[in-house]
PDB file of C-alpha atoms in Angstrom:
ATOM      1  CA  MET A  78     206.665 175.542 225.055  1.00 61.00           C
ATOM      2  CA  ILE A  79     202.973 174.344 225.354  1.00 60.00           C
ATOM      3  CA  ARG A  80     203.124 174.554 229.235  1.00 59.00           C
ATOM      4  CA  LEU A  81     204.507 178.244 228.820  1.00 47.00           C
ATOM      5  CA  ILE A  82     201.578 179.010 226.308  1.00 51.00           C
ATOM      6  CA  LEU A  83     198.917 177.109 228.712  1.00 45.00           C
ATOM      7  CA  LEU A  84     200.282 179.169 231.664  1.00 46.00           C
ATOM      8  CA  GLY A  85     200.161 182.612 229.644  1.00 49.00           C
ATOM      9  CA  ALA A  86     196.543 181.641 228.766  1.00 45.00           C
ATOM     10  CA  LEU A  87     195.635 181.244 232.394  1.00 46.00           C
ATOM     11  CA  ALA A  88     197.311 184.321 233.426  1.00 45.00           C
ATOM     12  CA  LEU A  89     195.589 186.409 230.793  1.00 45.00           C
ATOM     13  CA  GLY A  90     192.153 184.847 231.780  1.00 49.00           C
ATOM     14  CA  SER A  91     192.858 185.764 235.441  1.00 48.00           C
ATOM     15  CA  VAL A  92     193.886 189.426 234.243  1.00 47.00           C
ATOM     16  CA  ASN A  93     190.628 189.619 232.298  1.00 57.00           C
ATOM     17  CA  ALA A  94     188.482 188.462 235.244  1.00 57.00           C
ATOM     18  CA  TRP A  95     190.062 191.076 237.504  1.00 58.00           C
ATOM     19  CA  ALA A  96     189.526 193.953 235.037  1.00 74.00           C
ATOM     20  CA  ASP A  97     185.796 192.836 234.544  1.00 83.00           C
ATOM     21  CA  LEU A  98     185.499 192.862 238.298  1.00 90.00           C
ATOM     22  CA  ALA A  99     187.452 196.089 238.636  1.00 93.00           C
ATOM     23  CA  THR A 100     185.202 197.540 235.837  1.00 94.00           C
ATOM     24  CA  ALA A 101     182.140 196.667 237.671  1.00 93.00           C
ATOM     25  CA  GLU A 102     183.165 197.972 240.728  1.00 94.00           C
ATOM     26  CA  HIS A 103     183.889 201.522 239.134  1.00 94.00           C
ATOM     27  CA  GLN A 104     180.601 201.437 237.536  1.00 95.00           C
ATOM     28  CA  VAL A 105     178.875 200.909 240.939  1.00 94.00           C
ATOM     29  CA  ARG A 106     180.927 203.702 242.576  1.00 95.00           C
ATOM     30  CA  GLU A 107     179.599 205.801 239.629  1.00 95.00           C
ATOM     31  CA  GLN A 108     176.031 204.815 240.296  1.00 95.00           C
ATOM     32  CA  GLN A 109     175.859 202.856 236.660  1.00 96.00           C
ATOM     33  CA  LEU A 110     174.158 200.037 238.297  1.00 96.00           C
ATOM     34  CA  ASP A 111     172.779 198.667 234.950  1.00 96.00           C
ATOM     35  CA  ALA A 112     176.276 198.808 233.350  1.00 96.00           C
ATOM     36  CA  ALA A 113     177.645 196.991 236.407  1.00 96.00           C
ATOM     37  CA  ARG A 114     174.984 194.313 236.292  1.00 97.00           C
ATOM     38  CA  ALA A 115     175.587 193.768 232.601  1.00 96.00           C
ATOM     39  CA  THR A 116     179.251 193.643 233.188  1.00 96.00           C
ATOM     40  CA  LEU A 117     178.990 190.989 235.834  1.00 97.00           C
ATOM     41  CA  GLU A 118     176.587 188.793 234.262  1.00 96.00           C
ATOM     42  CA  ALA A 119     178.851 188.790 231.127  1.00 96.00           C
ATOM     43  CA  HIS A 120     181.817 188.023 233.306  1.00 96.00           C
ATOM     44  CA  LEU A 121     179.968 185.263 235.156  1.00 96.00           C
ATOM     45  CA  ARG A 122     178.827 183.653 231.723  1.00 95.00           C
ATOM     46  CA  GLN A 123     182.542 182.999 231.384  1.00 94.00           C
ATOM     47  CA  GLN A 124     183.465 182.281 235.063  1.00 95.00           C
ATOM     48  CA  PRO A 125     180.502 181.237 236.929  1.00 94.00           C
ATOM     49  CA  GLY A 126     182.337 180.115 239.890  1.00 94.00           C
ATOM     50  CA  ASP A 127     183.714 183.684 240.678  1.00 96.00           C
ATOM     51  CA  GLN A 128     182.110 184.242 244.208  1.00 96.00           C
ATOM     52  CA  GLN A 129     183.582 187.836 244.308  1.00 96.00           C
ATOM     53  CA  ALA A 130     181.762 188.859 241.146  1.00 97.00           C
ATOM     54  CA  ARG A 131     178.525 186.819 242.120  1.00 98.00           C
ATOM     55  CA  PHE A 132     178.507 188.771 245.512  1.00 98.00           C
ATOM     56  CA  LEU A 133     178.649 191.976 243.748  1.00 97.00           C
ATOM     57  CA  LEU A 134     175.793 191.107 241.360  1.00 98.00           C
ATOM     58  CA  ALA A 135     173.632 190.096 244.237  1.00 98.00           C
ATOM     59  CA  ARG A 136     174.143 193.677 245.989  1.00 97.00           C
ATOM     60  CA  VAL A 137     173.803 195.286 242.536  1.00 98.00           C
ATOM     61  CA  LEU A 138     170.479 193.533 242.114  1.00 98.00           C
ATOM     62  CA  ALA A 139     169.251 194.560 245.520  1.00 97.00           C
ATOM     63  CA  TRP A 140     170.392 198.148 244.970  1.00 96.00           C
ATOM     64  CA  GLN A 141     168.068 198.162 241.879  1.00 97.00           C
ATOM     65  CA  GLY A 142     165.187 197.335 243.655  1.00 97.00           C
ATOM     66  CA  ARG A 143     165.311 193.486 242.606  1.00 97.00           C
ATOM     67  CA  PRO A 144     166.245 191.807 245.848  1.00 98.00           C
ATOM     68  CA  HIS A 145     164.020 188.828 244.932  1.00 97.00           C
ATOM     69  CA  GLU A 146     166.675 188.259 242.079  1.00 98.00           C
ATOM     70  CA  ALA A 147     169.666 188.446 244.576  1.00 98.00           C
ATOM     71  CA  LEU A 148     167.928 185.897 247.118  1.00 98.00           C
ATOM     72  CA  PRO A 149     169.184 182.833 245.201  1.00 98.00           C
ATOM     73  CA  ILE A 150     172.720 184.221 244.526  1.00 98.00           C
ATOM     74  CA  TYR A 151     172.907 184.894 248.474  1.00 98.00           C
ATOM     75  CA  GLU A 152     171.545 181.332 249.056  1.00 98.00           C
ATOM     76  CA  SER A 153     174.148 179.866 246.740  1.00 97.00           C
ATOM     77  CA  LEU A 154     177.006 181.687 248.157  1.00 98.00           C
ATOM     78  CA  LEU A 155     175.819 180.884 251.723  1.00 98.00           C
ATOM     79  CA  THR A 156     176.137 177.011 250.872  1.00 97.00           C
ATOM     80  CA  SER A 157     179.843 177.473 250.489  1.00 95.00           C
ATOM     81  CA  GLN A 158     180.539 179.959 253.246  1.00 97.00           C
ATOM     82  CA  THR A 159     177.993 179.512 255.910  1.00 96.00           C
ATOM     83  CA  ASP A 160     179.623 182.045 258.295  1.00 96.00           C
ATOM     84  CA  ASN A 161     180.429 184.694 255.984  1.00 98.00           C
ATOM     85  CA  VAL A 162     178.979 187.712 257.670  1.00 98.00           C
ATOM     86  CA  ASP A 163     178.775 189.886 254.520  1.00 98.00           C
ATOM     87  CA  TYR A 164     176.760 187.321 252.749  1.00 98.00           C
ATOM     88  CA  LEU A 165     174.557 187.147 255.807  1.00 98.00           C
ATOM     89  CA  LEU A 166     174.162 190.616 255.973  1.00 98.00           C
ATOM     90  CA  GLY A 167     173.348 190.877 252.261  1.00 98.00           C
ATOM     91  CA  TYR A 168     170.935 188.046 252.350  1.00 98.00           C
ATOM     92  CA  GLY A 169     169.217 189.689 255.265  1.00 98.00           C
ATOM     93  CA  GLN A 170     168.832 192.770 253.595  1.00 97.00           C
ATOM     94  CA  ALA A 171     167.451 191.198 250.419  1.00 98.00           C
ATOM     95  CA  LEU A 172     164.986 189.259 252.439  1.00 98.00           C
ATOM     96  CA  LEU A 173     163.825 192.440 254.188  1.00 97.00           C
ATOM     97  CA  TRP A 174     163.354 194.407 251.077  1.00 97.00           C
ATOM     98  CA  SER A 175     161.742 191.498 249.385  1.00 97.00           C
ATOM     99  CA  GLY A 176     159.118 191.819 252.421  1.00 96.00           C
ATOM    100  CA  PHE A 177     160.148 189.103 254.619  1.00 97.00           C
ATOM    101  CA  PRO A 178     161.337 190.685 257.822  1.00 97.00           C
ATOM    102  CA  GLN A 179     161.015 187.486 259.944  1.00 96.00           C
ATOM    103  CA  ARG A 180     163.301 185.567 257.623  1.00 97.00           C
ATOM    104  CA  ALA A 181     165.766 188.545 257.370  1.00 97.00           C
ATOM    105  CA  LEU A 182     165.894 188.366 261.222  1.00 97.00           C
ATOM    106  CA  GLU A 183     167.167 184.816 261.133  1.00 96.00           C
ATOM    107  CA  SER A 184     169.936 185.508 258.818  1.00 97.00           C
ATOM    108  CA  LEU A 185     170.826 188.860 260.662  1.00 98.00           C
ATOM    109  CA  GLU A 186     170.765 187.517 264.008  1.00 97.00           C
ATOM    110  CA  ARG A 187     173.238 184.696 262.913  1.00 97.00           C
ATOM    111  CA  ALA A 188     175.567 187.495 261.468  1.00 98.00           C
ATOM    112  CA  ALA A 189     175.368 189.220 264.626  1.00 97.00           C
ATOM    113  CA  VAL A 190     176.461 186.142 266.797  1.00 97.00           C
ATOM    114  CA  ILE A 191     179.573 185.854 264.396  1.00 97.00           C
ATOM    115  CA  ALA A 192     180.334 189.479 264.486  1.00 97.00           C
ATOM    116  CA  PRO A 193     178.641 191.339 267.469  1.00 96.00           C
ATOM    117  CA  ASP A 194     180.410 194.681 266.867  1.00 95.00           C
ATOM    118  CA  TYR A 195     179.566 195.065 263.130  1.00 96.00           C
ATOM    119  CA  GLY A 196     177.406 198.051 263.140  1.00 96.00           C
ATOM    120  CA  ASP A 197     175.730 197.574 259.698  1.00 97.00           C
ATOM    121  CA  VAL A 198     174.261 194.253 260.919  1.00 97.00           C
ATOM    122  CA  GLN A 199     172.846 196.080 264.130  1.00 96.00           C
ATOM    123  CA  THR A 200     171.226 198.768 261.746  1.00 97.00           C
ATOM    124  CA  VAL A 201     169.543 196.300 259.539  1.00 97.00           C
ATOM    125  CA  ILE A 202     168.248 194.190 262.546  1.00 97.00           C
ATOM    126  CA  GLN A 203     166.441 197.286 263.736  1.00 96.00           C
ATOM    127  CA  GLN A 204     165.094 197.697 260.524  1.00 96.00           C
ATOM    128  CA  ALA A 205     163.707 194.245 260.140  1.00 96.00           C
ATOM    129  CA  ARG A 206     162.238 194.361 263.587  1.00 96.00           C
ATOM    130  CA  ALA A 207     160.603 197.832 262.687  1.00 95.00           C
ATOM    131  CA  ALA A 208     159.197 196.049 259.476  1.00 94.00           C
ATOM    132  CA  LEU A 209     157.598 193.466 261.970  1.00 93.00           C
ATOM    133  CA  VAL A 210     155.805 196.050 263.886  1.00 89.00           C
ATOM    134  CA  VAL A 211     154.662 198.063 260.935  1.00 76.00           C
ATOM    135  CA  PRO A 212     154.520 195.850 257.903  1.00 58.00           C
ATOM    136  CA  VAL A 213     155.138 197.531 254.581  1.00 58.00           C
ATOM    137  CA  THR A 214     152.021 197.082 252.283  1.00 60.00           C
ATOM    138  CA  ALA A 215     151.790 197.401 248.590  1.00 54.00           C
ATOM    139  CA  THR A 216     149.722 200.654 249.287  1.00 50.00           C
ATOM    140  CA  ALA A 217     152.652 202.091 251.326  1.00 48.00           C
ATOM    141  CA  PRO A 218     154.103 205.213 249.707  1.00 49.00           C
ATOM    142  CA  ASN A 219     157.431 205.057 248.270  1.00 52.00           C
ATOM    143  CA  SER A 220     160.157 206.718 250.154  1.00 50.00           C
ATOM    144  CA  ASP A 221     162.268 209.433 248.370  1.00 50.00           C
ATOM    145  CA  VAL A 222     165.242 208.737 250.469  1.00 48.00           C
ATOM    146  CA  PRO A 223     167.840 206.830 248.590  1.00 50.00           C
ATOM    147  CA  THR A 224     168.672 203.596 249.779  1.00 50.00           C
ATOM    148  CA  GLN A 225     171.872 203.462 251.772  1.00 53.00           C
ATOM    149  CA  ARG A 226     174.180 200.950 250.041  1.00 55.00           C
ATOM    150  CA  ARG A 227     175.854 198.700 252.807  1.00 52.00           C
ATOM    151  CA  HIS A 228     178.681 197.170 250.791  1.00 52.00           C
ATOM    152  CA  GLU A 229     180.543 200.305 249.838  1.00 46.00           C
ATOM    153  CA  LEU A 230     183.548 199.426 247.758  1.00 43.00           C
TER     154      LEU A 230
END
C-alpha cells in the first residue's frame, strides 16, 4: 500500500512538473515573458535539476534583454551536455547580446562543427562576426526591430 502511495506521489509530481513547463511554454508563445519567467522560477525552486525548464528560463531571460543572467544557466547546462547544439547556440546568443562577440564565436563555431547544416547557428555566427567589425557601444541607438527568438516552441 505504501509503495502504491509513493508511486502515486511520484507520478503526481511528474504531472505537475510537466504542467508547469507546458504553462511556461504557452506563456512564451503568447509573449508573456514575465509570467513565463515567474512560472519557471517557481518550478525550478521545486525541481532545480529540470534541464528543460532551466533551458527555457535561460532563453526567456535572454529574450527579455537580460542575457547576462542567462549566461550562468547556459554554462551549467553545458557542463552536463557539452555537445548540445541548442545550448551552444543559446549560450552564443547570450554572449553576443551581452557584448562578448569573440566569446560568442567560440561557442557558435563549436556548434557549427557539430551541426554544420543548422541554419540558425550560421546566422548568429554572421551576427557575431559583424559585431566584431562594428562593435556595439553604450551610445548606439536601440533598434526598433523585435528580437527574433531562435528557440521557437
